[in-house]
Amino acid sequence: MEGRVELDEDNDNKGSMWVLDQKLDQPMDEEAGRLRNMYREKKFSAILLLRLAFQSLGVVFGDLGTSPLYVFYNTFPHQIKDPEDVIGALSLIIYSLTLIPLLKYVFVVCKANDNGQGGTFALYSLLCRHANVKIIPNQHRTDEELTTYSRTTFREQSYAAKTKRWLEKHVARKNALLLLVLVGTCMVIGDGILTPAISVLSAVGGIKVNSPNMNNDVVILVAVVVLVGLFSMQHYGTDRVGWLFAPIVLLWFLLIGGIGIFNIWKYNSGVLRAFSPVYIFRYFRRNGKNGWTSLGGIMLSITGTEALFADLSHFPVSAVQIAFTLVVFPCLLLAYSGQAAYLMHNTGHASDAFYRSIPEGIYWPMFIVATAAAVVASQATISATFSVIKQALAHGCFPRVKVVHTSKKFLGQIYIPDINWILMILCIAVTAGFRKQSQIGNAYGTAVVIVMLVTTLLMTLIMILVWRCHWILVLLFTGLSLVVECTYFSAVLFKVDQGGWVPLVIAAAFLLIMYVWHYGTVKRYEFEMHSKVSMAWILGLGPSLGLVRVPGIGLVYTELARGVPHIFSHFITNLPAIHSVVVFVCVKYLPVYTVPEEERFLVKRIGPKNFHMFRCVARYGYRDLHKKDDDFEKKLFDNLFTFVRLEAMMEGCSDSDEYSLYGQQTEQSRDCLMNNNNGNTTSSNMDLTISSVDSIVPVRSPVHVNNTVGSSSQLSTQTETDELEFLKNCRDAGVVHILGNTVIRASRDSRIYKKIAVDYVYAFLRKICREHSVIFNIPHESLLNVGQIFYV
């Protein structure tokens, strides 16, 4: 067995922190390597990889696969003047699919996942680990030793180090980076509203193609009914209904690919000329500005690519790459080529190109499959929206909402009830309000291209700071991506007044909510930091803290990982009693996708032993679920008891000369601890990462004994037993959860916009969002709120 003790001086409390990693069965280096391989290098057999590739069709590619329903209609909303224009449009579609989904996303961006997690906040988490760009500075050096916390060091004069220093130099740059991430997240939320609207409306529109005299209101009504059913089944989770997704989407791809081959053979195989980029140049030369603005419709052929990255958490990257290159990409090319061949001979059918190009014998079966595929595509985007909101919530950038994990097997499958119903209302409003695919398509294109631009800018930083790519590769990737995406962006700007304003309004509303909430979160944390109580004040109160110590344990929740929070002094100043044991609980989220259970808790002692004050830091990743209160309490107390045992063993190996005032440990006591551990099986959880805390007095035996290892060890065992018995009795007497109810107000000399943001917007969000007690699943009868107010 090997162990490691590291000392880290805590400047706030003039104490020390030691971190003990113990592995009873194998050396530390070997165990660390095993854990890292477990979390980072999952290897799959060929058969399993193919099965995962098949399953990814339903979860990842549904949105991208249903684009043939509406691309040509939005590209030629009026009429096709020249059949050669169809060749030019098809050429643009082919090269758009090749450059953006295939080359950029599937083979580059998907590699930038955070341990399998995708989305804008996953990229932001990677950057936060490699540069100090997180606005809330609640991380500690011990967080970097987590198994899932992967980062590398920079050479001082490297390009990456210079970029890192440039980002960290000014707070404005950190805020700009966060704002960029929030814009991308808000646009993904907009996709979650627009994708179901355009996909379902386009699929259901097939009814009218076969029955031209049908009123358009019937189509709208059927689409609304389908949407209500779609959002109503979200609480079941994709795990229960997802087994249908992959077969439906695979059947969809095979059908559209087969129909494409049939149409190419039947109408015009000359459309394959579109693989030559010359026809793109001819298309723009012939159509001028109209050709340029038609790019807004062409761009819809790559919608769903952003959802592909956000939904990446369910499957390995290699499975996604196999599914796209072998099934999705060739079937989409065949589908668009078949529609183009049909339109070459039927230039007046652009508005219904998909359904009119279907052979009459399979029209209704294809209608059913198209509607089912549209539902699956909408499901993928809704799931992606839930994922990015969960990530934003963990980073303190979204109001507290209820998150339900719908699968015990897959942590990434979640359901957020509040957001689900908001999405449903907005989606129905968009569908019923616009009533036409073209206007929804204009809105959809605006949202998608902005997400892609944000991803490109974040990927530039990832390539520099994380991948350490040569500057030529960075310039090549960024330049090529920006040229293509800015071209599309310039085209969708012409259609802002034709529906493109919708995602901008939706994104602006969510951006205001998220930024104001994050601003309030930062100010609340800064208040906690600046008003925390000094250890000298705590020690001056004496062992009883100057009050009556009543039986029981008080769990004081705080955002501080170090120091005593102001809420505690406010509490004991106004009440004449405090519990016999006080534990300051800090629940914090780190920029990692998950924190393993065995590394989740850090336990510390505050002050001398007879104060019976501890701190417990519970660390979570943005994918983790905060367990129910009883489970959380049990794990907290298990780690607390383990800490007491380990601390007693360290005492047993020391005397008054082996610890300085700050608890610095000698090699002799370290070896003695290792020997004690070999002969003492005090707990099955000895591999937990434990951190002692804030003691500013020497760790000595409380009575005079001989300075021998044996006698002090016996005494420490007795002391350990007494304290453990005391803690258990206090736990049996009752546990009370003490939460701070901090109210933020703008100061009188603040500007008007700040007063509106803080006094009205943030106050309203706090009023309607879930309380901390609900998020932590704290029993109402065990809850004690302590109110305080401060001005910013």
mmCIF file of N, CA and C in Angstrom, residues 688-734:
data_model
loop_
_atom_site.group_PDB
_atom_site.id
_atom_site.type_symbol
_atom_site.label_atom_id
_atom_site.label_comp_id
_atom_site.label_asym_id
_atom_site.label_seq_id
_atom_site.Cartn_x
_atom_site.Cartn_y
_atom_site.Cartn_z
ATOM 1 N N LEU A 688 -11.249 6.989 -0.003
ATOM 2 C CA LEU A 688 -11.867 8.280 -0.232
ATOM 3 C C LEU A 688 -10.833 9.384 -0.120
ATOM 4 N N THR A 689 -11.032 10.450 -0.886
ATOM 5 C CA THR A 689 -10.168 11.606 -0.789
ATOM 6 C C THR A 689 -10.665 12.476 0.356
ATOM 7 N N ILE A 690 -9.857 12.599 1.378
ATOM 8 C CA ILE A 690 -10.279 13.324 2.573
ATOM 9 C C ILE A 690 -9.328 14.493 2.785
ATOM 10 N N SER A 691 -9.844 15.594 3.241
ATOM 11 C CA SER A 691 -8.999 16.742 3.511
ATOM 12 C C SER A 691 -9.248 17.278 4.899
ATOM 13 N N SER A 692 -8.186 17.323 5.722
ATOM 14 C CA SER A 692 -8.310 17.933 7.041
ATOM 15 C C SER A 692 -8.335 19.429 6.873
ATOM 16 N N VAL A 693 -8.775 20.123 7.872
ATOM 17 C CA VAL A 693 -9.025 21.528 7.625
ATOM 18 C C VAL A 693 -8.569 22.445 8.716
ATOM 19 N N ASP A 694 -8.445 23.626 8.443
ATOM 20 C CA ASP A 694 -8.403 24.854 9.154
ATOM 21 C C ASP A 694 -7.905 24.811 10.591
ATOM 22 N N SER A 695 -7.324 23.735 11.090
ATOM 23 C CA SER A 695 -6.839 23.735 12.468
ATOM 24 C C SER A 695 -5.689 24.726 12.589
ATOM 25 N N ILE A 696 -5.741 25.587 13.568
ATOM 26 C CA ILE A 696 -4.652 26.538 13.763
ATOM 27 C C ILE A 696 -3.921 26.253 15.064
ATOM 28 N N VAL A 697 -4.250 25.116 15.665
ATOM 29 C CA VAL A 697 -3.549 24.717 16.886
ATOM 30 C C VAL A 697 -2.826 23.413 16.613
ATOM 31 N N PRO A 698 -1.763 23.090 17.370
ATOM 32 C CA PRO A 698 -1.067 21.828 17.150
ATOM 33 C C PRO A 698 -1.988 20.647 17.412
ATOM 34 N N VAL A 699 -1.823 19.605 16.607
ATOM 35 C CA VAL A 699 -2.609 18.394 16.797
ATOM 36 C C VAL A 699 -1.899 17.563 17.845
ATOM 37 N N ARG A 700 -2.322 17.684 19.120
ATOM 38 C CA ARG A 700 -1.664 17.006 20.223
ATOM 39 C C ARG A 700 -2.656 16.153 20.977
ATOM 40 N N SER A 701 -2.134 15.250 21.778
ATOM 41 C CA SER A 701 -2.995 14.490 22.666
ATOM 42 C C SER A 701 -3.511 15.400 23.751
ATOM 43 N N PRO A 702 -4.782 15.259 24.172
ATOM 44 C CA PRO A 702 -5.359 16.184 25.126
ATOM 45 C C PRO A 702 -4.851 15.988 26.555
ATOM 46 N N VAL A 703 -4.179 14.857 26.872
ATOM 47 C CA VAL A 703 -3.647 14.663 28.224
ATOM 48 C C VAL A 703 -2.201 14.248 28.127
ATOM 49 N N HIS A 704 -1.478 14.312 29.249
ATOM 50 C CA HIS A 704 -0.064 13.984 29.236
ATOM 51 C C HIS A 704 0.130 12.481 29.192
ATOM 52 N N VAL A 705 0.857 12.001 28.185
ATOM 53 C CA VAL A 705 1.195 10.593 28.060
ATOM 54 C C VAL A 705 2.655 10.511 27.663
ATOM 55 N N ASN A 706 3.184 9.284 27.760
ATOM 56 C CA ASN A 706 4.560 9.079 27.333
ATOM 57 C C ASN A 706 4.662 9.340 25.837
ATOM 58 N N ASN A 707 5.764 9.946 25.435
ATOM 59 C CA ASN A 707 5.954 10.257 24.028
ATOM 60 C C ASN A 707 6.457 9.036 23.270
ATOM 61 N N THR A 708 5.640 8.044 23.220
ATOM 62 C CA THR A 708 5.937 6.857 22.426
ATOM 63 C C THR A 708 4.798 6.630 21.474
ATOM 64 N N VAL A 709 5.098 5.988 20.390
ATOM 65 C CA VAL A 709 4.074 5.740 19.384
ATOM 66 C C VAL A 709 2.981 4.861 19.943
ATOM 67 N N GLY A 710 3.346 3.860 20.715
ATOM 68 C CA GLY A 710 2.352 2.932 21.216
ATOM 69 C C GLY A 710 1.368 3.584 22.152
ATOM 70 N N SER A 711 1.875 4.346 23.150
ATOM 71 C CA SER A 711 0.964 4.955 24.123
ATOM 72 C C SER A 711 0.077 6.001 23.481
ATOM 73 N N SER A 712 0.653 6.829 22.611
ATOM 74 C CA SER A 712 -0.158 7.854 21.963
ATOM 75 C C SER A 712 -1.176 7.221 21.027
ATOM 76 N N SER A 713 -0.806 6.094 20.410
ATOM 77 C CA SER A 713 -1.744 5.410 19.534
ATOM 78 C C SER A 713 -2.938 4.886 20.313
ATOM 79 N N GLN A 714 -2.676 4.322 21.519
ATOM 80 C CA GLN A 714 -3.774 3.832 22.343
ATOM 81 C C GLN A 714 -4.701 4.961 22.749
ATOM 82 N N LEU A 715 -4.086 6.105 23.127
ATOM 83 C CA LEU A 715 -4.898 7.239 23.548
ATOM 84 C C LEU A 715 -5.718 7.786 22.392
ATOM 85 N N SER A 716 -5.115 7.857 21.199
ATOM 86 C CA SER A 716 -5.838 8.381 20.043
ATOM 87 C C SER A 716 -7.008 7.476 19.681
ATOM 88 N N THR A 717 -6.819 6.154 19.877
ATOM 89 C CA THR A 717 -7.920 5.225 19.611
ATOM 90 C C THR A 717 -9.085 5.495 20.549
ATOM 91 N N GLN A 718 -8.744 5.762 21.825
ATOM 92 C CA GLN A 718 -9.798 6.063 22.793
ATOM 93 C C GLN A 718 -10.484 7.384 22.446
ATOM 94 N N THR A 719 -9.671 8.376 22.063
ATOM 95 C CA THR A 719 -10.232 9.683 21.689
ATOM 96 C C THR A 719 -11.126 9.552 20.462
ATOM 97 N N GLU A 720 -10.655 8.757 19.507
ATOM 98 C CA GLU A 720 -11.440 8.522 18.289
ATOM 99 C C GLU A 720 -12.789 7.892 18.621
ATOM 100 N N THR A 721 -12.753 6.880 19.490
ATOM 101 C CA THR A 721 -13.998 6.194 19.865
ATOM 102 C C THR A 721 -14.959 7.153 20.548
ATOM 103 N N ASP A 722 -14.423 7.972 21.440
ATOM 104 C CA ASP A 722 -15.283 8.934 22.150
ATOM 105 C C ASP A 722 -15.916 9.928 21.187
ATOM 106 N N GLU A 723 -15.125 10.445 20.253
ATOM 107 C CA GLU A 723 -15.673 11.446 19.330
ATOM 108 C C GLU A 723 -16.666 10.821 18.365
ATOM 109 N N LEU A 724 -16.381 9.620 17.888
ATOM 110 C CA LEU A 724 -17.327 8.949 17.007
ATOM 111 C C LEU A 724 -18.647 8.684 17.721
ATOM 112 N N GLU A 725 -18.559 8.259 18.977
ATOM 113 C CA GLU A 725 -19.782 8.021 19.749
ATOM 114 C C GLU A 725 -20.558 9.316 19.944
ATOM 115 N N PHE A 726 -19.822 10.402 20.194
ATOM 116 C CA PHE A 726 -20.451 11.708 20.374
ATOM 117 C C PHE A 726 -21.164 12.147 19.091
ATOM 118 N N LEU A 727 -20.504 11.962 17.929
ATOM 119 C CA LEU A 727 -21.103 12.352 16.652
ATOM 120 C C LEU A 727 -22.356 11.540 16.346
ATOM 121 N N LYS A 728 -22.296 10.230 16.639
ATOM 122 C CA LYS A 728 -23.457 9.383 16.385
ATOM 123 C C LYS A 728 -24.634 9.770 17.276
ATOM 124 N N ASN A 729 -24.353 10.080 18.547
ATOM 125 C CA ASN A 729 -25.424 10.503 19.455
ATOM 126 C C ASN A 729 -26.052 11.813 18.985
ATOM 127 N N CYS A 730 -25.211 12.717 18.494
ATOM 128 C CA CYS A 730 -25.736 14.000 17.990
ATOM 129 C C CYS A 730 -26.578 13.775 16.734
ATOM 130 N N ARG A 731 -26.135 12.872 15.880
ATOM 131 C CA ARG A 731 -26.924 12.586 14.675
ATOM 132 C C ARG A 731 -28.277 11.992 15.045
ATOM 133 N N ASP A 732 -28.286 11.091 16.034
ATOM 134 C CA ASP A 732 -29.549 10.501 16.481
ATOM 135 C C ASP A 732 -30.461 11.533 17.125
ATOM 136 N N ALA A 733 -29.875 12.574 17.718
ATOM 137 C CA ALA A 733 -30.684 13.609 18.362
ATOM 138 C C ALA A 733 -31.415 14.474 17.343
ATOM 139 N N GLY A 734 -30.915 14.496 16.101
ATOM 140 C CA GLY A 734 -31.600 15.261 15.058
ATOM 141 C C GLY A 734 -30.644 16.080 14.222
#
